[in-house]
Tab-separated table of C-alpha atoms in Angstrom:
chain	number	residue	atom	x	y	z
A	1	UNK	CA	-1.295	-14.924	15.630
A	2	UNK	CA	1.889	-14.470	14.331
A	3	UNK	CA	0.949	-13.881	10.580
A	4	UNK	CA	-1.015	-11.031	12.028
A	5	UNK	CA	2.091	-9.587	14.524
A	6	UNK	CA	3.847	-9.697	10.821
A	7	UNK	CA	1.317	-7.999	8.911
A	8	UNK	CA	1.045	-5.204	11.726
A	9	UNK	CA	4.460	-4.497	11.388
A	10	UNK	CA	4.399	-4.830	7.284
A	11	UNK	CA	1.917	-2.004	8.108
A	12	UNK	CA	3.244	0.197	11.011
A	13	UNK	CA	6.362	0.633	8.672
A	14	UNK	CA	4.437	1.647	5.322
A	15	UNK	CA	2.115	3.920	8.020
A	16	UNK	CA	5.376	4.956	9.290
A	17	UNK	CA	7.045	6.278	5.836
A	18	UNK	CA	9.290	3.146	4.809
A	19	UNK	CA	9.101	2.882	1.234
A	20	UNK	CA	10.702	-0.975	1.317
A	21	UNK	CA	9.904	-3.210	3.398
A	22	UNK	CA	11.054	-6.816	3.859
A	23	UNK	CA	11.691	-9.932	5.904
A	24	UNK	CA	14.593	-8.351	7.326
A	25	UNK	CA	13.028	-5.292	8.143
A	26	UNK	CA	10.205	-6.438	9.556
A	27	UNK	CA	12.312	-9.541	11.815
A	28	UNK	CA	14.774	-6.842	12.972
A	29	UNK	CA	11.748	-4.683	14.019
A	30	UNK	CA	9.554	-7.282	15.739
A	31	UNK	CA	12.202	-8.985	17.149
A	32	UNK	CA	12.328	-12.645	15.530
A	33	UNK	CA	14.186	-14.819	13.679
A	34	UNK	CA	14.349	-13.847	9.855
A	35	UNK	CA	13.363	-17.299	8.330
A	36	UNK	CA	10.192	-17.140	10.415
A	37	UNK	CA	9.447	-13.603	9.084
A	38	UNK	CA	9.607	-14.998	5.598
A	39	UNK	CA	7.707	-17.508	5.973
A	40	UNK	CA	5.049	-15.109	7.505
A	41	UNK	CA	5.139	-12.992	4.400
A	42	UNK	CA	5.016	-15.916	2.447
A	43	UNK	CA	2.213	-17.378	3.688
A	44	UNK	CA	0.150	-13.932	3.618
A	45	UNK	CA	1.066	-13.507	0.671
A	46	UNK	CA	0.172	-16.719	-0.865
A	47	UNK	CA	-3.443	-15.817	0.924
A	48	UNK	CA	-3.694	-12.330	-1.213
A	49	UNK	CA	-2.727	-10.701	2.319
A	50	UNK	CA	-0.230	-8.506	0.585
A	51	UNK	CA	2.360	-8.735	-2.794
A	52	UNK	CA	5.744	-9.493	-2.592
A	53	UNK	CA	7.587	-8.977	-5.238
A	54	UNK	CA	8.215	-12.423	-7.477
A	55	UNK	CA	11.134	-14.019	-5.848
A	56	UNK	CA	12.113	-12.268	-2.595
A	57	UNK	CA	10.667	-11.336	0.540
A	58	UNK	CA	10.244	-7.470	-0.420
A	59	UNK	CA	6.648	-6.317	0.264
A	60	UNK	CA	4.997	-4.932	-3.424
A	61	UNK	CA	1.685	-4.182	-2.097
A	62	UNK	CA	0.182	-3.778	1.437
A	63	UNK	CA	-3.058	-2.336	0.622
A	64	UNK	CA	-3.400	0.511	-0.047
A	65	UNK	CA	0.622	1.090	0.578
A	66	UNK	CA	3.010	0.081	-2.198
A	67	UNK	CA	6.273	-0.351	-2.053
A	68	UNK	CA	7.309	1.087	-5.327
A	69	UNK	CA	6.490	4.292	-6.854
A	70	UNK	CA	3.168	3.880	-9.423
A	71	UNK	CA	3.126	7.668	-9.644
A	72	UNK	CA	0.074	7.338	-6.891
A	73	UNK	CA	0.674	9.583	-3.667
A	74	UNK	CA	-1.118	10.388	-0.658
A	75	UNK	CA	1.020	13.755	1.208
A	76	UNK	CA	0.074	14.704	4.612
A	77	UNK	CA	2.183	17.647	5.378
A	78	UNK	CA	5.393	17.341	4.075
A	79	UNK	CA	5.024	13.376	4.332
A	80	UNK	CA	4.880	11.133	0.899
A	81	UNK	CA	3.353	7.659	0.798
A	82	UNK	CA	3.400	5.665	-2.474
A	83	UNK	CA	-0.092	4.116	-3.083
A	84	UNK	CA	-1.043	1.636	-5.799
A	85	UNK	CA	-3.701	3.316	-7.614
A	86	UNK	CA	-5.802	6.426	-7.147
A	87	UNK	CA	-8.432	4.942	-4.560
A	88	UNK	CA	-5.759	3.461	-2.839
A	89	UNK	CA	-3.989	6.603	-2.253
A	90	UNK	CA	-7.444	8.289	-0.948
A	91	UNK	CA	-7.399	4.981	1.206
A	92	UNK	CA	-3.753	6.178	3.191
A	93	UNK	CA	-5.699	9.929	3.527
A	94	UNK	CA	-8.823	7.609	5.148
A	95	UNK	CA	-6.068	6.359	7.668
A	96	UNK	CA	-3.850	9.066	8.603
A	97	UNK	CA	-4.874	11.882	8.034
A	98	UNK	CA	-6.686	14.865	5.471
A	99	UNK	CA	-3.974	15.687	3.155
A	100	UNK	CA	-3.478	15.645	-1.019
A	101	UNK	CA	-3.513	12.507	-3.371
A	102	UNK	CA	-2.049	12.651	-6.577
A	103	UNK	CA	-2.518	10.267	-9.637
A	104	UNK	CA	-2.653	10.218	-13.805
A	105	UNK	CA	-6.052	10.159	-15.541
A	106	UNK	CA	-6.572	10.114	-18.851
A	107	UNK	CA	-6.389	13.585	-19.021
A	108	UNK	CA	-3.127	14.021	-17.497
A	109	UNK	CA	-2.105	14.260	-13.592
A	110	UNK	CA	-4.974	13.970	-10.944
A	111	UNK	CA	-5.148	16.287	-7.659
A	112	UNK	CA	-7.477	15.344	-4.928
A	113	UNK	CA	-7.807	17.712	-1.893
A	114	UNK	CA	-9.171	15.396	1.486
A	115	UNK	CA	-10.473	18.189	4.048
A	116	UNK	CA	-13.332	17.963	6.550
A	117	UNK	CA	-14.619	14.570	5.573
A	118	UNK	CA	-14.959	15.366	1.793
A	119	UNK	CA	-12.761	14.655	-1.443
A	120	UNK	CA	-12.391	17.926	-3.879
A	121	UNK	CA	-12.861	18.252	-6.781
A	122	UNK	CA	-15.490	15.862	-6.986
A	123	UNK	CA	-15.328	13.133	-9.811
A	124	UNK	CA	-14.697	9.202	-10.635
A	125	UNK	CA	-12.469	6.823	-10.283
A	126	UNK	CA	-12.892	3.921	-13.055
A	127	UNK	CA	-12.085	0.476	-11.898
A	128	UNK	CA	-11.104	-1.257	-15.330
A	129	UNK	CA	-10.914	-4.975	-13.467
A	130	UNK	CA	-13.571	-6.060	-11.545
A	131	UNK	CA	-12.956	-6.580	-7.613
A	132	UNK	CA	-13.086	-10.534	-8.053
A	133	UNK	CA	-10.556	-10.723	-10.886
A	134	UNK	CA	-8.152	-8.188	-8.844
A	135	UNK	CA	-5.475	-11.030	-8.113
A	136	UNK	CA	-5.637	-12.368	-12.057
A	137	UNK	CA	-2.895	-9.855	-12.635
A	138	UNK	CA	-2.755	-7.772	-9.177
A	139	UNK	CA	0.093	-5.653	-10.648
A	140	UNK	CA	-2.098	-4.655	-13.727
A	141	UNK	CA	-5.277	-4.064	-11.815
């Protein structure tokens, strides 16, 4: 139960806008003690919950959030959230809202308009790792 209370708040921040997020952050917030906190991010993240990055309590990847820029956005109004990949930032449109994600292709940079339900233009997104090798190297895939 408390792993999850962490991993709501890990969440409620990235939904919220934070760009970094960390054991600090998210004890402050919740209201417990920091070592705790870390030990909660830890342990999700040792069960491919989310990433933190090597070393330190800082929260890499919340799927779909990230918490560095990959050059992957979702923008809802005149709100930016960094995503890790191109169907992760359609992912943060699935959850808050119809809005514009942005990626590179190989072609250059991607637009994607979410309205009504639908994704425009229409197109593909090529997944070079397959979905059970994702954690091999999570920060390639």
């Amino acid at each position: 139960p408390f792993e999850r209370a962490v991993r709501a708040e890990v969440f409620r921040h990235f939904a919220g806008g934070a760009h970094e997020v960390d054991a600090g952050v998210v004890a402050r917030s919740g209201g417990w003690d920091i070592d705790e906190a870390a030990a909660a991010l830890t342990s999700l993240h040792d069960q491919h919950r989310l990433v933190l990055h090597p070393g330190t309590t800082r929260v890499w990847m919340a799927h779909p959030f990230s918490g560095v820029d990959t050059g992957y956005t979702a923008t809802i109004g005149n709100r930016t959230w960094w995503a890790n990949c191109a169907w992760d930032s359609l992912a943060i449109l699935a959850l808050l809202g119809e809005g514009i994600a942005r990626g590179h292709g190989p072609r250059g940079r991607i637009r994607w308009t979410v309205a009504d339900g639908t994704v425009e233009p229409e197109g593909w997104i090529h997944l070079v790792v397959p979905a059970r090798r994702f954690y091999d190297d999570i920060g390639f895939t």
